[in-house]
XYZ file of N, CA and C in Angstrom:
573
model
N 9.673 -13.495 -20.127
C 8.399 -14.059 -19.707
C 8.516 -14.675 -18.315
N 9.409 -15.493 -18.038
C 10.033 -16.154 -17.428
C 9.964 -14.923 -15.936
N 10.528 -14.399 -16.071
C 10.998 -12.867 -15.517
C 9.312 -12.030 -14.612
N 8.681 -12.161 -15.830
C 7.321 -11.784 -15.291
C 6.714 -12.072 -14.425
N 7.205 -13.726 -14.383
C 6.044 -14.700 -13.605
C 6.621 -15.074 -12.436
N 7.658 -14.543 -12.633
C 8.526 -14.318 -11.104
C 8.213 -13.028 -10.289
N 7.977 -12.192 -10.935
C 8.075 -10.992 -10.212
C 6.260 -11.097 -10.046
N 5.349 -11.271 -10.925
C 3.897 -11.574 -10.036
C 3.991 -12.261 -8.612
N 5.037 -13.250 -8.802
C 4.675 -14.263 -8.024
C 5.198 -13.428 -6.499
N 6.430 -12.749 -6.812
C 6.959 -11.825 -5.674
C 5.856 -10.701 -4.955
N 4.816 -10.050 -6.257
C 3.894 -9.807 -5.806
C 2.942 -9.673 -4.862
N 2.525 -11.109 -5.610
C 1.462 -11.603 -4.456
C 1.709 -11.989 -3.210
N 2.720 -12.975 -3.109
C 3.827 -13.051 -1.894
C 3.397 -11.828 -1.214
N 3.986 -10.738 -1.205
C 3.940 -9.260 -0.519
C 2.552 -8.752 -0.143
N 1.410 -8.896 -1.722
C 0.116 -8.311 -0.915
C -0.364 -9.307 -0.170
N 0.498 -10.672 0.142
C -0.644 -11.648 0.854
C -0.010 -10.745 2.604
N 1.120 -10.541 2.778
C 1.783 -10.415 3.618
C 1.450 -9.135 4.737
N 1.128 -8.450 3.749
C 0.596 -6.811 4.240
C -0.754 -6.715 3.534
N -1.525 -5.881 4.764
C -2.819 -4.930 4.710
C -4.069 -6.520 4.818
N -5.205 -6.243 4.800
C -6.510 -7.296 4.952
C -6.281 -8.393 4.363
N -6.489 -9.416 4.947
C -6.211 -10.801 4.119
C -8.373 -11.299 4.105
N -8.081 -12.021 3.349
C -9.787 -12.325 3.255
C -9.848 -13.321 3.868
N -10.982 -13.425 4.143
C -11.259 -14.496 5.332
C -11.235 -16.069 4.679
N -11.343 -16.236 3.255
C -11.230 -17.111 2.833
C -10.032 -18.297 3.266
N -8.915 -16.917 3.678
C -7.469 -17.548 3.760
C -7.534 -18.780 4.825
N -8.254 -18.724 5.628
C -8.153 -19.339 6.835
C -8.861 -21.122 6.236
N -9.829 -20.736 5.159
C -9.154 -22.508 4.356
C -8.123 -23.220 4.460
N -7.129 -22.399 3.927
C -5.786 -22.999 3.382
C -4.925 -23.229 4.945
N -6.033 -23.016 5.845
C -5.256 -23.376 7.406
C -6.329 -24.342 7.876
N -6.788 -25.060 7.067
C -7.561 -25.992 7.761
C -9.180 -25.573 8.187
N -9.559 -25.069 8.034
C -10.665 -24.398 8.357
C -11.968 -24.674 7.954
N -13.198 -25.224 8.098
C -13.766 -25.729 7.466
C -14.637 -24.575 6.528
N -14.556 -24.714 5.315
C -15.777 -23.806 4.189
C -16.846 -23.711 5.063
N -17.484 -24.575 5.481
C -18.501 -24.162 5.856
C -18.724 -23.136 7.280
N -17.580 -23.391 7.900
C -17.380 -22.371 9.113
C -16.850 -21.198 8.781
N -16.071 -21.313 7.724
C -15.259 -19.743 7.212
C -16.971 -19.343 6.762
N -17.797 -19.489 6.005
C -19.175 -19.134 5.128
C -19.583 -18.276 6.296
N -20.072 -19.584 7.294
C -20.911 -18.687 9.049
C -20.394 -17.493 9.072
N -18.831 -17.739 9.408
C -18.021 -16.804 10.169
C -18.187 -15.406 9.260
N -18.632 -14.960 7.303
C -18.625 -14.428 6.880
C -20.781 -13.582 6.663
N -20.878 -14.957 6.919
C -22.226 -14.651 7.057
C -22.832 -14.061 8.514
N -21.552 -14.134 9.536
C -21.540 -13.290 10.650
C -20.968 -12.051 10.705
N -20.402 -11.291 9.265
C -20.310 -9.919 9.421
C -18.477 -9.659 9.164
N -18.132 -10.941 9.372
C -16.486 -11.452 9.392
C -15.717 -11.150 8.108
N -15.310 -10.478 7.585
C -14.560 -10.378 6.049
C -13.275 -10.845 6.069
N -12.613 -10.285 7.154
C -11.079 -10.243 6.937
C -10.719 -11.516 8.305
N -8.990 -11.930 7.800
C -8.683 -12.450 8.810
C -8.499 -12.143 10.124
N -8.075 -10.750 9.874
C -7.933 -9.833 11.085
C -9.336 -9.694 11.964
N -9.969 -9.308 11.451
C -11.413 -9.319 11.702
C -11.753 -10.493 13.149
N -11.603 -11.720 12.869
C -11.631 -12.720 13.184
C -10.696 -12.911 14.543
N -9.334 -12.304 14.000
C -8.425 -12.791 14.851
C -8.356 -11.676 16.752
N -8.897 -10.856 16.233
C -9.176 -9.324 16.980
C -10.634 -9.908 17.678
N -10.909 -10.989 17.486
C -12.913 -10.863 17.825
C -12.678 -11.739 19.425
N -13.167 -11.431 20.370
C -13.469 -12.107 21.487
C -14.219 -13.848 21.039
N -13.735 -14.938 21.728
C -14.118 -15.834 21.687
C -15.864 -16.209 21.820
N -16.054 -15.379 22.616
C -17.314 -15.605 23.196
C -18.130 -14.710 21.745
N -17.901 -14.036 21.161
C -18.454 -13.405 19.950
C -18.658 -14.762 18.578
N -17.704 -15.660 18.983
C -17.545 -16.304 18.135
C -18.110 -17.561 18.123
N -18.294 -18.083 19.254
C -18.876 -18.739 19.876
C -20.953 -18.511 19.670
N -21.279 -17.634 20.214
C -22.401 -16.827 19.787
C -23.103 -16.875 18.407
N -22.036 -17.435 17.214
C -22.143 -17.889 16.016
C -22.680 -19.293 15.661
N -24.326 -19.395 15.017
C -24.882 -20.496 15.192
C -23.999 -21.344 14.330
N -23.891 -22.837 14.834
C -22.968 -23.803 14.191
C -21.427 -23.698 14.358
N -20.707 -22.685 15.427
C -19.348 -22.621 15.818
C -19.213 -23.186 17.006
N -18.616 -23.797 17.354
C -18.700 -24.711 18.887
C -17.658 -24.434 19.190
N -17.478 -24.165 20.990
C -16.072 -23.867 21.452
C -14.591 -24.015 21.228
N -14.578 -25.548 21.103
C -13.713 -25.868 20.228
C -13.351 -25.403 18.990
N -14.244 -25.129 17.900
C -14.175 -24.645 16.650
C -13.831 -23.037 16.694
N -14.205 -22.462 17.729
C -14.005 -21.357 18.252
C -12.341 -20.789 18.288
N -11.899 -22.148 19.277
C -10.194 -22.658 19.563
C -9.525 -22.276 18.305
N -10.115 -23.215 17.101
C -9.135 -23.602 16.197
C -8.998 -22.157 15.614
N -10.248 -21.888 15.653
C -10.392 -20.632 13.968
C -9.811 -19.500 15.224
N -9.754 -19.501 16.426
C -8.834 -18.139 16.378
C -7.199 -18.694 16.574
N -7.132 -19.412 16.781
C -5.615 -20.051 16.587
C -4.821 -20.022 15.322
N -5.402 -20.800 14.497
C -5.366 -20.461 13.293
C -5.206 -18.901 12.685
N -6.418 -17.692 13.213
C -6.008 -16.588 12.601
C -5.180 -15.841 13.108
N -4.448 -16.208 14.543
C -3.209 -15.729 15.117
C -2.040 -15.801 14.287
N -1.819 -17.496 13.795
C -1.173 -17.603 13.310
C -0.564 -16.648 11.436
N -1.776 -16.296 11.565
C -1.580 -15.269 9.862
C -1.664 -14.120 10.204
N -1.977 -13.221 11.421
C -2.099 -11.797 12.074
C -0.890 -11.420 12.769
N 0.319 -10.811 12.527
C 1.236 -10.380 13.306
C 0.764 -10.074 14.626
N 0.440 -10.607 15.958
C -0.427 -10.191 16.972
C 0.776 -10.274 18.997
N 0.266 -9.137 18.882
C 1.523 -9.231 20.510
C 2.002 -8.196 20.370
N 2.857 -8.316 21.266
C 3.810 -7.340 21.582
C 5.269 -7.120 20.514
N 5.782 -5.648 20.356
C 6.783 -6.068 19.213
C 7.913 -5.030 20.440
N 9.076 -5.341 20.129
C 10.076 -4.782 20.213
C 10.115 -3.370 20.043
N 11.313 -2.364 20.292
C 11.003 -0.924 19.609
C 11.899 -1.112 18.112
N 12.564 -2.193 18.606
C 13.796 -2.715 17.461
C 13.442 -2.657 16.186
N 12.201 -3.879 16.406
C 11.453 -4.388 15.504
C 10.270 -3.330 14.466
N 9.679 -2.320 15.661
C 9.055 -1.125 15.226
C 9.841 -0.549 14.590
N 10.716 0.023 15.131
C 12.230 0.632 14.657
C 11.906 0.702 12.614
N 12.746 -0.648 13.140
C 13.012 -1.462 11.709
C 11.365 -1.546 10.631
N 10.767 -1.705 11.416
C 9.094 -1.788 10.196
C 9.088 -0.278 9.947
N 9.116 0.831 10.920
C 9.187 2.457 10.472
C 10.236 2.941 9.650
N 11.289 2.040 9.362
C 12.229 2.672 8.427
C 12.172 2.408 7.104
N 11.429 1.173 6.675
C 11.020 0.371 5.353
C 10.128 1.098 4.700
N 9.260 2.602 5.269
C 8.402 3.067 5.149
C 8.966 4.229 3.903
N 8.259 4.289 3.094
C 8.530 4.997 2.050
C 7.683 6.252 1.908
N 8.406 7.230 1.503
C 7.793 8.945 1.839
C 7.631 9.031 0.276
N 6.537 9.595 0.145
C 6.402 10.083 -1.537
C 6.029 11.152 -1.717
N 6.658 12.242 -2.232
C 7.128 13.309 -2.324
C 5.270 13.931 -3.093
N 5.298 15.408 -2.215
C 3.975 15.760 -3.310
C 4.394 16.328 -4.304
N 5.283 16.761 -4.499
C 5.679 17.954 -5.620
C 6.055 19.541 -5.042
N 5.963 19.494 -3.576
C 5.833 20.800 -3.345
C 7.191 20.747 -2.256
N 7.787 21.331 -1.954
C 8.750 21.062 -0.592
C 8.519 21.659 0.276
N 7.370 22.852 0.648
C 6.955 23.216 1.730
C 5.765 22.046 2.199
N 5.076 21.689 1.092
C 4.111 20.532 1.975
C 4.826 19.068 2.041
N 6.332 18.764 1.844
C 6.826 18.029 2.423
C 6.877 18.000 3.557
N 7.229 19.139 3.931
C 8.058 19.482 5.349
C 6.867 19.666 6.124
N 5.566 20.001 6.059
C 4.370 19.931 6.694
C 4.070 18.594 7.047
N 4.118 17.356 5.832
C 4.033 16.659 5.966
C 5.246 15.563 6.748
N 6.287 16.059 6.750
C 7.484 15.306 7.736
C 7.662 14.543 6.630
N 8.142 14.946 5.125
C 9.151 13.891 4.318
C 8.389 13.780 3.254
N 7.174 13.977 3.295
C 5.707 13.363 2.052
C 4.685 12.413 2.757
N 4.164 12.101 1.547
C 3.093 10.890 1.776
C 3.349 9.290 2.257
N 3.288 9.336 3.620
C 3.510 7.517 3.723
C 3.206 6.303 2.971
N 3.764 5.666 2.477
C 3.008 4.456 1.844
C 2.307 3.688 3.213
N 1.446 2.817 2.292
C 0.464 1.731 3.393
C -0.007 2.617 4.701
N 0.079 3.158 4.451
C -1.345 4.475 5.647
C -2.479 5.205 4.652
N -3.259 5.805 5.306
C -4.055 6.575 4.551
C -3.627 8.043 5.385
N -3.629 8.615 3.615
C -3.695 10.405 4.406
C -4.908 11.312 3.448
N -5.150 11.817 4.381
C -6.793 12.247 4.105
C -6.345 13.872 3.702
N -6.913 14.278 3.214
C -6.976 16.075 2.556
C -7.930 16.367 2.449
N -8.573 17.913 3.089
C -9.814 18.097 3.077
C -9.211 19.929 2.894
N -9.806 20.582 2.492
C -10.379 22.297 2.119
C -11.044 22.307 1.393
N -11.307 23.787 1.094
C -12.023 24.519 0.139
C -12.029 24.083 -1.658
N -13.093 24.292 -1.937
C -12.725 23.917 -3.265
C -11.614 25.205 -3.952
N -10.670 24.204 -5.209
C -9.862 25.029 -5.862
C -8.539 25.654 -5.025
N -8.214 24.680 -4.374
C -7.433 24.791 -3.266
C -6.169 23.693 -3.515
N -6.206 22.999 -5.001
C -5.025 22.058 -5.517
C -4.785 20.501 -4.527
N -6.389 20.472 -4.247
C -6.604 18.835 -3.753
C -6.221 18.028 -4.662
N -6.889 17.687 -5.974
C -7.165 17.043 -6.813
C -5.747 16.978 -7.983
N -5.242 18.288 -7.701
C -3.571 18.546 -8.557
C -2.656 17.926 -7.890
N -2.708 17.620 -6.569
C -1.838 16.922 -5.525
C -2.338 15.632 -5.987
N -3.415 15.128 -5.996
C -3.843 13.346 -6.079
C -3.021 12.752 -7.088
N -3.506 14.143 -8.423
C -3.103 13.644 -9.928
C -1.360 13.595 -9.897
N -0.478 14.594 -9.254
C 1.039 14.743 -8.940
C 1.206 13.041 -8.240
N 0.659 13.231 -7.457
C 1.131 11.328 -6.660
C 0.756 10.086 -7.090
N -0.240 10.600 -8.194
C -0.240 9.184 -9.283
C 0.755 8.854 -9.954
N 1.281 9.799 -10.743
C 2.125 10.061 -11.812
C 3.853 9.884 -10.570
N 3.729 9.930 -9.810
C 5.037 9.747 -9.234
C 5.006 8.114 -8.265
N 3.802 7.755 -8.051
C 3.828 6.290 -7.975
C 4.129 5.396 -8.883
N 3.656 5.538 -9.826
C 4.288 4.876 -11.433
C 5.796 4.924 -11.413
N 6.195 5.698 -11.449
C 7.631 5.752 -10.940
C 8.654 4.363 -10.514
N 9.861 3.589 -11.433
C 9.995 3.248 -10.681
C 10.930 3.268 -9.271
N 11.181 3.962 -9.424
C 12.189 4.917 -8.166
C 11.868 6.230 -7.811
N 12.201 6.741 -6.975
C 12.079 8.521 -6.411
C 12.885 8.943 -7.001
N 13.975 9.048 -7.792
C 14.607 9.889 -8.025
C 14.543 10.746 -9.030
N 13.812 10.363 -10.287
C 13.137 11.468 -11.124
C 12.811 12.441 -10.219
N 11.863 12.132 -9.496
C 11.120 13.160 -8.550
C 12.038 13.978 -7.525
N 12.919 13.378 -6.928
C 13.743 14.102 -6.427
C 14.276 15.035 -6.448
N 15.116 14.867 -8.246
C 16.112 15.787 -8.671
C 14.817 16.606 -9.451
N 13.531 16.546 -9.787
C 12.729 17.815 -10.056
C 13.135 19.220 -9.283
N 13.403 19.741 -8.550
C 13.829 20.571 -7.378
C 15.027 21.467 -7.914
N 15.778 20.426 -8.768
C 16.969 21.143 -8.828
C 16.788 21.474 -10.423
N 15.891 21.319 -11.517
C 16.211 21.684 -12.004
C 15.456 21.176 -13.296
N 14.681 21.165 -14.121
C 14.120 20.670 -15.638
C 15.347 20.130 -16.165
N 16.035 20.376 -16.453
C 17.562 20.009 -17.418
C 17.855 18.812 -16.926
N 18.406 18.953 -15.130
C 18.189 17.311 -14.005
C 17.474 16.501 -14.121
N 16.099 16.651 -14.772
C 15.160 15.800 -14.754
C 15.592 15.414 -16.019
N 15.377 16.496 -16.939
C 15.490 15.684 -18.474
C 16.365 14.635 -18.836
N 18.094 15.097 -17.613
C 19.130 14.141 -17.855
C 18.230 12.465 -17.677
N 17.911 12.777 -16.545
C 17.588 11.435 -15.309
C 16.977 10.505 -16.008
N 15.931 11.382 -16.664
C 14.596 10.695 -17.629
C 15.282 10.033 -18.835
N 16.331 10.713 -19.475
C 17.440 10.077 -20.380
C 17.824 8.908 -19.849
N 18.307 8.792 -19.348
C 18.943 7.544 -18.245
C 18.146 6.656 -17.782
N 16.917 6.896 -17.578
C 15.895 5.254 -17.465
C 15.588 4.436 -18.720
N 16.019 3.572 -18.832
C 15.409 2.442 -19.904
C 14.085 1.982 -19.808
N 13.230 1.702 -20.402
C 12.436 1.306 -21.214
C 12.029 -0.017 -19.642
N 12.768 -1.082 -19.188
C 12.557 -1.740 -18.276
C 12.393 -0.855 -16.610
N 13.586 0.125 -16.824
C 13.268 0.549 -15.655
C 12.082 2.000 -15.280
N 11.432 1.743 -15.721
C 10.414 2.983 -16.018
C 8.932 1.984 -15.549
N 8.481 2.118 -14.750
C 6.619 1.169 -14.535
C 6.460 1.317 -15.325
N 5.936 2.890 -15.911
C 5.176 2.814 -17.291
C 5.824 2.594 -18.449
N 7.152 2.589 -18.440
C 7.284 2.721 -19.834
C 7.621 4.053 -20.676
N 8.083 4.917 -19.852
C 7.543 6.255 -20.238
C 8.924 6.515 -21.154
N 8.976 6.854 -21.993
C 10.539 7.244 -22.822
C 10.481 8.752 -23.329
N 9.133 9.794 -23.552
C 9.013 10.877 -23.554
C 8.195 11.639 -22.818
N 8.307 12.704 -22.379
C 7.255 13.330 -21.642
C 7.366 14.328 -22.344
N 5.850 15.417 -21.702
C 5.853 16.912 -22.267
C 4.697 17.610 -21.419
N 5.081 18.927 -21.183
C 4.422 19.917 -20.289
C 4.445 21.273 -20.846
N 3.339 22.194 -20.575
C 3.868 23.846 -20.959
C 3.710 24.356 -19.670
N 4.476 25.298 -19.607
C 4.315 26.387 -18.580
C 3.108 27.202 -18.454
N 2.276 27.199 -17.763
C 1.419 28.269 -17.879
C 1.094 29.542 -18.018
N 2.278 30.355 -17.943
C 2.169 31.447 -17.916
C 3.146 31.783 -19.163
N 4.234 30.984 -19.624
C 4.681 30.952 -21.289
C 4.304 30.452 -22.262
N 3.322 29.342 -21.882
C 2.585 28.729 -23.343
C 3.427 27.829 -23.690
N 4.688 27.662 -23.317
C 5.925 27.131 -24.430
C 5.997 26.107 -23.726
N 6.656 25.055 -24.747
C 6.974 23.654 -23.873
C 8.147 23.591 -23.002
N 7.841 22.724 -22.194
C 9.026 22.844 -21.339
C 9.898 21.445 -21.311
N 9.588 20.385 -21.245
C 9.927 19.321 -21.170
C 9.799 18.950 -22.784
């Protein structure tokens, strides 16, 4: 239990850290409710939002006064990674980046490795063209809690079956302890 409420807590930690923060946040920096409200009732959602906005935009906001202007973008500097970064530092944020495999290894290699986490990648053709078989493949391998089920798929059903043997009950997201599939063109189960 104990265990759980640690790892939420690691969680949230992380989604506060990465992608849109709500504009609410800028409370918990001093901020007055009633100026975060304006600032949202001016079109403002995110912190970023805010922190990206020209002064004089903000300013322009009935009941924000120059000063108040000061604080609330000071303040959302302070929660916006904002400036200049290193290539070091880029470097290092592009390598943390996790590739998630589609299932296919020619549209890996189209894709340079798979699907990026924390980006968006967009897919567009014809209908019946295995859009929607790709979405459903990268659900089922996000659950996942590691790549390597997915990995050793490639080499082999038997590889997988070992692998899938070998995850416990904790180390599995879902939970998964059996699977099952048929071949389409044998009818017969495969997994």
């Amino acid at each position: 239990m104990e265990m759980q409420l640690e790892a939420n807590a690691d969680t949230s930690v992380e989604e506060e850290s990465f992608g849109p923060q709500p504009i609410s946040r800028l409370e918990q920096c001093g901020i007055n409710a009633n100026d975060v409200k304006k600032l949202e009732e001016a079109g403002f959602h995110t912190v970023e939002a805010v922190a990206y906005a020209p002064k004089k935009e903000l300013i322009n906001i009935k009941g924000i006064s120059e000063a108040k202007a000061d604080k609330i973008l000071t303040e959302a500097a302070k929660l916006v990674p904002m400036g200049f970064t290193t290539a070091t530092e880029f470097h290092q944020r592009r390598s943390e980046i996790i590739q998630i495999t589609t299932g296919s290894k020619e549209l890996d290699k189209l894709l340079q490795g798979g699907i990026e986490t924390g980006s968006i990648t967009e897919m567009f053709g014809e209908f019946r063209t295995g859009k929607t078989q790709i979405c459903h493949t990268l659900a089922v391998t996000c659950q996942f809690s590691g790549s390597g089920v997915w990995e050793r798929y490639s080499r082999g059903i038997s590889s997988l079956l070992h692998r899938v043997q070998e995850l416990s009950w904790e180390d599995s997201a879902l939970g998964v302890t059996a699977a099952g599939a048929r071949s389409r063109e044998r009818k017969t189960p495969v997994i």
